[in-house]
């Protein structure tokens, strides 16, 4: 499977048909989603971390890449897999791209915060450009914009800063931008301002995917939400076993 197939899935979509991308956390969950007919999958770093026994953000790079490789191997070659590789684990672009493509993944999320704070937007854009230069067209880059989770400096308009960062990242070669946790009411303005597919997060208490598509989202992901729902079901089973 190639990044071009993944890229094509993000284009030509109608507002009532956004690209819904489940997030498998291990090989077994990946098989379930692939068997259900989803055309692409995207691993959530927090969900994978939980499956490996780590806190979110604490998974060693080698273990994260190994987990992604197992997920890729578990699904048909026709299902492209994208990997959440957080901020890139401090790896130089050449090594990051080599290790990521070595897993069989053809896409990635790269976030623009580190140690709980936003990084300089131009510095992040330069890094994305370096990743793009190394990967060429072999990698679909989803540039995460963390303004809604990390906050912006006093006196800075949140939406304006989100758009500024998104435009820099698209100019640097990002295929898609992901203003994670942007509220649904912000999506129309963001979609209108950014000339690239818009990824949004679907939470358990928020609008369903189709409504998010109507608001401007092209791609819908769930972070660790699906893994947490699965664990809640396991917890119910455990409680039932204890009672009996």
GROMACS .gro file of C-alpha atoms in nm:
model
  244
    1UNK     CA    1   0.000   0.000   0.000
    2UNK     CA    2   0.126   0.347  -0.085
    3UNK     CA    3   0.080   0.693   0.059
    4UNK     CA    4  -0.083   0.798  -0.268
    5UNK     CA    5  -0.378   0.571  -0.192
    6UNK     CA    6  -0.411   0.721   0.156
    7UNK     CA    7  -0.381   1.069   0.010
    8UNK     CA    8  -0.655   0.998  -0.243
    9UNK     CA    9  -0.894   0.888   0.033
   10UNK     CA   10  -0.886   1.244   0.171
   11UNK     CA   11  -0.992   1.415  -0.150
   12UNK     CA   12  -1.316   1.434  -0.343
   13UNK     CA   13  -1.526   1.372  -0.035
   14UNK     CA   14  -1.867   1.531   0.023
   15UNK     CA   15  -1.964   1.695   0.354
   16UNK     CA   16  -2.195   1.406   0.440
   17UNK     CA   17  -1.919   1.151   0.379
   18UNK     CA   18  -1.606   1.238   0.579
   19UNK     CA   19  -1.325   0.984   0.602
   20UNK     CA   20  -1.386   0.794   0.927
   21UNK     CA   21  -1.057   0.651   1.054
   22UNK     CA   22  -1.068   0.416   1.355
   23UNK     CA   23  -0.764   0.396   1.580
   24UNK     CA   24  -0.642   0.040   1.651
   25UNK     CA   25  -0.419  -0.005   1.953
   26UNK     CA   26  -0.298  -0.357   1.875
   27UNK     CA   27  -0.310  -0.623   1.606
   28UNK     CA   28  -0.639  -0.773   1.722
   29UNK     CA   29  -0.827  -0.443   1.720
   30UNK     CA   30  -0.675  -0.359   1.381
   31UNK     CA   31  -0.818  -0.680   1.236
   32UNK     CA   32  -1.162  -0.597   1.374
   33UNK     CA   33  -1.166  -0.253   1.211
   34UNK     CA   34  -1.027  -0.383   0.882
   35UNK     CA   35  -1.279  -0.667   0.873
   36UNK     CA   36  -1.555  -0.411   0.933
   37UNK     CA   37  -1.460  -0.247   0.603
   38UNK     CA   38  -1.284   0.073   0.706
   39UNK     CA   39  -1.051   0.174   0.420
   40UNK     CA   40  -0.773   0.311   0.640
   41UNK     CA   41  -0.661   0.306   1.004
   42UNK     CA   42  -0.461   0.544   1.223
   43UNK     CA   43  -0.293   0.433   1.544
   44UNK     CA   44  -0.343   0.654   1.853
   45UNK     CA   45  -0.027   0.697   2.060
   46UNK     CA   46  -0.220   0.702   2.388
   47UNK     CA   47  -0.412   0.386   2.300
   48UNK     CA   48  -0.097   0.202   2.197
   49UNK     CA   49   0.077   0.323   2.512
   50UNK     CA   50  -0.203   0.184   2.728
   51UNK     CA   51  -0.188  -0.151   2.550
   52UNK     CA   52   0.186  -0.169   2.621
   53UNK     CA   53   0.155  -0.064   2.984
   54UNK     CA   54   0.285   0.293   2.951
   55UNK     CA   55   0.143   0.632   3.032
   56UNK     CA   56   0.059   0.849   2.733
   57UNK     CA   57   0.380   1.002   2.600
   58UNK     CA   58   0.608   0.757   2.782
   59UNK     CA   59   0.632   0.479   2.521
   60UNK     CA   60   0.992   0.423   2.404
   61UNK     CA   61   1.030   0.488   2.033
   62UNK     CA   62   1.141   0.131   1.960
   63UNK     CA   63   0.831  -0.014   2.125
   64UNK     CA   64   0.600   0.229   1.945
   65UNK     CA   65   0.747   0.146   1.604
   66UNK     CA   66   0.727  -0.227   1.683
   67UNK     CA   67   0.361  -0.192   1.780
   68UNK     CA   68   0.285  -0.006   1.458
   69UNK     CA   69   0.459  -0.279   1.257
   70UNK     CA   70   0.242  -0.546   1.421
   71UNK     CA   71  -0.071  -0.349   1.339
   72UNK     CA   72   0.034  -0.306   0.976
   73UNK     CA   73   0.105  -0.680   0.945
   74UNK     CA   74  -0.235  -0.764   1.092
   75UNK     CA   75  -0.442  -0.598   0.819
   76UNK     CA   76  -0.469  -0.653   0.444
   77UNK     CA   77  -0.215  -0.474   0.229
   78UNK     CA   78  -0.504  -0.277   0.078
   79UNK     CA   79  -0.563  -0.095   0.409
   80UNK     CA   80  -0.310   0.188   0.457
   81UNK     CA   81  -0.205   0.255   0.815
   82UNK     CA   82  -0.100   0.588   0.960
   83UNK     CA   83   0.090   0.612   1.287
   84UNK     CA   84   0.074   0.867   1.565
   85UNK     CA   85   0.442   0.922   1.641
   86UNK     CA   86   0.384   1.212   1.881
   87UNK     CA   87   0.656   1.477   1.834
   88UNK     CA   88   0.895   1.237   1.663
   89UNK     CA   89   1.088   1.109   1.965
   90UNK     CA   90   1.372   1.353   1.910
   91UNK     CA   91   1.484   1.163   1.600
   92UNK     CA   92   1.645   1.338   1.307
   93UNK     CA   93   1.419   1.347   1.000
   94UNK     CA   94   1.624   1.086   0.814
   95UNK     CA   95   1.604   0.832   1.095
   96UNK     CA   96   1.242   0.914   1.174
   97UNK     CA   97   1.130   0.853   0.815
   98UNK     CA   98   1.342   0.539   0.780
   99UNK     CA   99   1.206   0.383   1.097
  100UNK     CA  100   0.848   0.481   1.025
  101UNK     CA  101   0.847   0.349   0.669
  102UNK     CA  102   1.020   0.038   0.798
  103UNK     CA  103   0.705  -0.047   0.994
  104UNK     CA  104   0.499  -0.051   0.675
  105UNK     CA  105   0.301   0.258   0.775
  106UNK     CA  106   0.247   0.515   0.500
  107UNK     CA  107   0.128   0.808   0.710
  108UNK     CA  108   0.196   0.979   1.040
  109UNK     CA  109   0.078   1.238   1.288
  110UNK     CA  110   0.341   1.487   1.406
  111UNK     CA  111   0.241   1.724   1.683
  112UNK     CA  112   0.367   2.077   1.742
  113UNK     CA  113   0.413   2.066   2.118
  114UNK     CA  114   0.677   1.922   2.347
  115UNK     CA  115   0.703   1.901   2.724
  116UNK     CA  116   0.350   2.033   2.755
  117UNK     CA  117   0.400   2.352   2.552
  118UNK     CA  118   0.371   2.463   2.192
  119UNK     CA  119   0.694   2.473   1.996
  120UNK     CA  120   0.777   2.767   1.772
  121UNK     CA  121   0.556   2.741   1.465
  122UNK     CA  122   0.830   2.821   1.214
  123UNK     CA  123   1.061   2.567   1.375
  124UNK     CA  124   0.789   2.304   1.344
  125UNK     CA  125   0.725   2.401   0.983
  126UNK     CA  126   1.096   2.364   0.909
  127UNK     CA  127   1.095   2.018   1.066
  128UNK     CA  128   0.791   1.915   0.863
  129UNK     CA  129   0.963   2.040   0.549
  130UNK     CA  130   1.268   1.829   0.633
  131UNK     CA  131   1.052   1.521   0.687
  132UNK     CA  132   0.879   1.586   0.356
  133UNK     CA  133   1.212   1.630   0.177
  134UNK     CA  134   1.339   1.298   0.311
  135UNK     CA  135   1.016   1.105   0.255
  136UNK     CA  136   0.915   1.255  -0.077
  137UNK     CA  137   0.566   1.135  -0.163
  138UNK     CA  138   0.610   0.811   0.032
  139UNK     CA  139   0.454   0.950   0.350
  140UNK     CA  140   0.118   1.114   0.423
  141UNK     CA  141   0.186   1.383   0.685
  142UNK     CA  142  -0.094   1.486   0.921
  143UNK     CA  143   0.030   1.795   1.104
  144UNK     CA  144  -0.126   1.822   1.447
  145UNK     CA  145  -0.190   2.174   1.576
  146UNK     CA  146  -0.200   2.176   1.956
  147UNK     CA  147  -0.329   2.527   2.018
  148UNK     CA  148  -0.658   2.405   2.163
  149UNK     CA  149  -0.490   2.171   2.412
  150UNK     CA  150  -0.182   2.377   2.504
  151UNK     CA  151  -0.326   2.726   2.483
  152UNK     CA  152  -0.180   3.035   2.318
  153UNK     CA  153  -0.001   3.339   2.468
  154UNK     CA  154  -0.212   3.608   2.630
  155UNK     CA  155  -0.338   3.856   2.377
  156UNK     CA  156  -0.326   3.601   2.093
  157UNK     CA  157  -0.647   3.501   1.922
  158UNK     CA  158  -0.682   3.124   1.937
  159UNK     CA  159  -0.839   3.075   1.597
  160UNK     CA  160  -0.596   3.314   1.428
  161UNK     CA  161  -0.296   3.134   1.575
  162UNK     CA  162  -0.439   2.796   1.478
  163UNK     CA  163  -0.483   2.908   1.118
  164UNK     CA  164  -0.136   3.067   1.111
  165UNK     CA  165   0.024   2.743   1.220
  166UNK     CA  166  -0.187   2.533   0.986
  167UNK     CA  167  -0.093   2.747   0.686
  168UNK     CA  168   0.276   2.723   0.772
  169UNK     CA  169   0.251   2.346   0.797
  170UNK     CA  170   0.065   2.310   0.469
  171UNK     CA  171   0.325   2.528   0.298
  172UNK     CA  172   0.592   2.301   0.446
  173UNK     CA  173   0.436   1.996   0.284
  174UNK     CA  174   0.173   1.864   0.525
  175UNK     CA  175  -0.107   1.674   0.354
  176UNK     CA  176  -0.362   1.735   0.629
  177UNK     CA  177  -0.388   1.946   0.944
  178UNK     CA  178  -0.528   1.835   1.276
  179UNK     CA  179  -0.629   2.109   1.522
  180UNK     CA  180  -0.689   1.854   1.794
  181UNK     CA  181  -0.975   1.933   2.033
  182UNK     CA  182  -1.096   2.226   1.825
  183UNK     CA  183  -1.464   2.268   1.918
  184UNK     CA  184  -1.721   2.183   1.652
  185UNK     CA  185  -1.826   2.547   1.617
  186UNK     CA  186  -1.470   2.638   1.510
  187UNK     CA  187  -1.458   2.389   1.223
  188UNK     CA  188  -1.633   2.595   0.952
  189UNK     CA  189  -1.391   2.886   0.986
  190UNK     CA  190  -1.088   2.660   1.007
  191UNK     CA  191  -1.194   2.459   0.702
  192UNK     CA  192  -1.254   2.779   0.504
  193UNK     CA  193  -0.914   2.925   0.596
  194UNK     CA  194  -0.690   2.622   0.540
  195UNK     CA  195  -0.639   2.481   0.187
  196UNK     CA  196  -0.592   2.121   0.299
  197UNK     CA  197  -0.803   1.840   0.443
  198UNK     CA  198  -0.903   1.905   0.803
  199UNK     CA  199  -0.881   1.629   1.064
  200UNK     CA  200  -1.099   1.658   1.371
  201UNK     CA  201  -1.143   1.456   1.687
  202UNK     CA  202  -1.474   1.284   1.754
  203UNK     CA  203  -1.541   1.255   2.124
  204UNK     CA  204  -1.802   1.037   2.294
  205UNK     CA  205  -2.016   1.336   2.384
  206UNK     CA  206  -1.970   1.536   2.066
  207UNK     CA  207  -2.138   1.542   1.726
  208UNK     CA  208  -2.129   1.221   1.519
  209UNK     CA  209  -1.886   1.194   1.225
  210UNK     CA  210  -2.138   1.294   0.960
  211UNK     CA  211  -2.221   1.616   1.143
  212UNK     CA  212  -1.851   1.693   1.185
  213UNK     CA  213  -1.816   1.647   0.810
  214UNK     CA  214  -2.098   1.891   0.747
  215UNK     CA  215  -1.915   2.142   0.969
  216UNK     CA  216  -1.601   2.117   0.756
  217UNK     CA  217  -1.400   1.815   0.870
  218UNK     CA  218  -1.260   1.587   0.601
  219UNK     CA  219  -1.115   1.322   0.831
  220UNK     CA  220  -1.254   1.198   1.162
  221UNK     CA  221  -1.033   1.027   1.421
  222UNK     CA  222  -1.096   0.919   1.777
  223UNK     CA  223  -0.766   0.934   1.963
  224UNK     CA  224  -0.761   0.672   2.238
  225UNK     CA  225  -1.140   0.686   2.268
  226UNK     CA  226  -1.210   0.351   2.105
  227UNK     CA  227  -0.949   0.173   2.317
  228UNK     CA  228  -1.101   0.325   2.629
  229UNK     CA  229  -1.449   0.213   2.527
  230UNK     CA  230  -1.316  -0.137   2.474
  231UNK     CA  231  -1.153  -0.136   2.816
  232UNK     CA  232  -1.480  -0.018   2.972
  233UNK     CA  233  -1.649  -0.322   2.817
  234UNK     CA  234  -1.376  -0.547   2.956
  235UNK     CA  235  -1.428  -0.388   3.296
  236UNK     CA  236  -1.797  -0.472   3.282
  237UNK     CA  237  -1.712  -0.831   3.196
  238UNK     CA  238  -1.468  -0.845   3.487
  239UNK     CA  239  -1.730  -0.707   3.726
  240UNK     CA  240  -1.981  -0.963   3.605
  241UNK     CA  241  -1.733  -1.245   3.656
  242UNK     CA  242  -1.665  -1.127   4.009
  243UNK     CA  243  -2.036  -1.128   4.090
  244UNK     CA  244  -2.079  -1.484   3.968
   0.00000   0.00000   0.00000
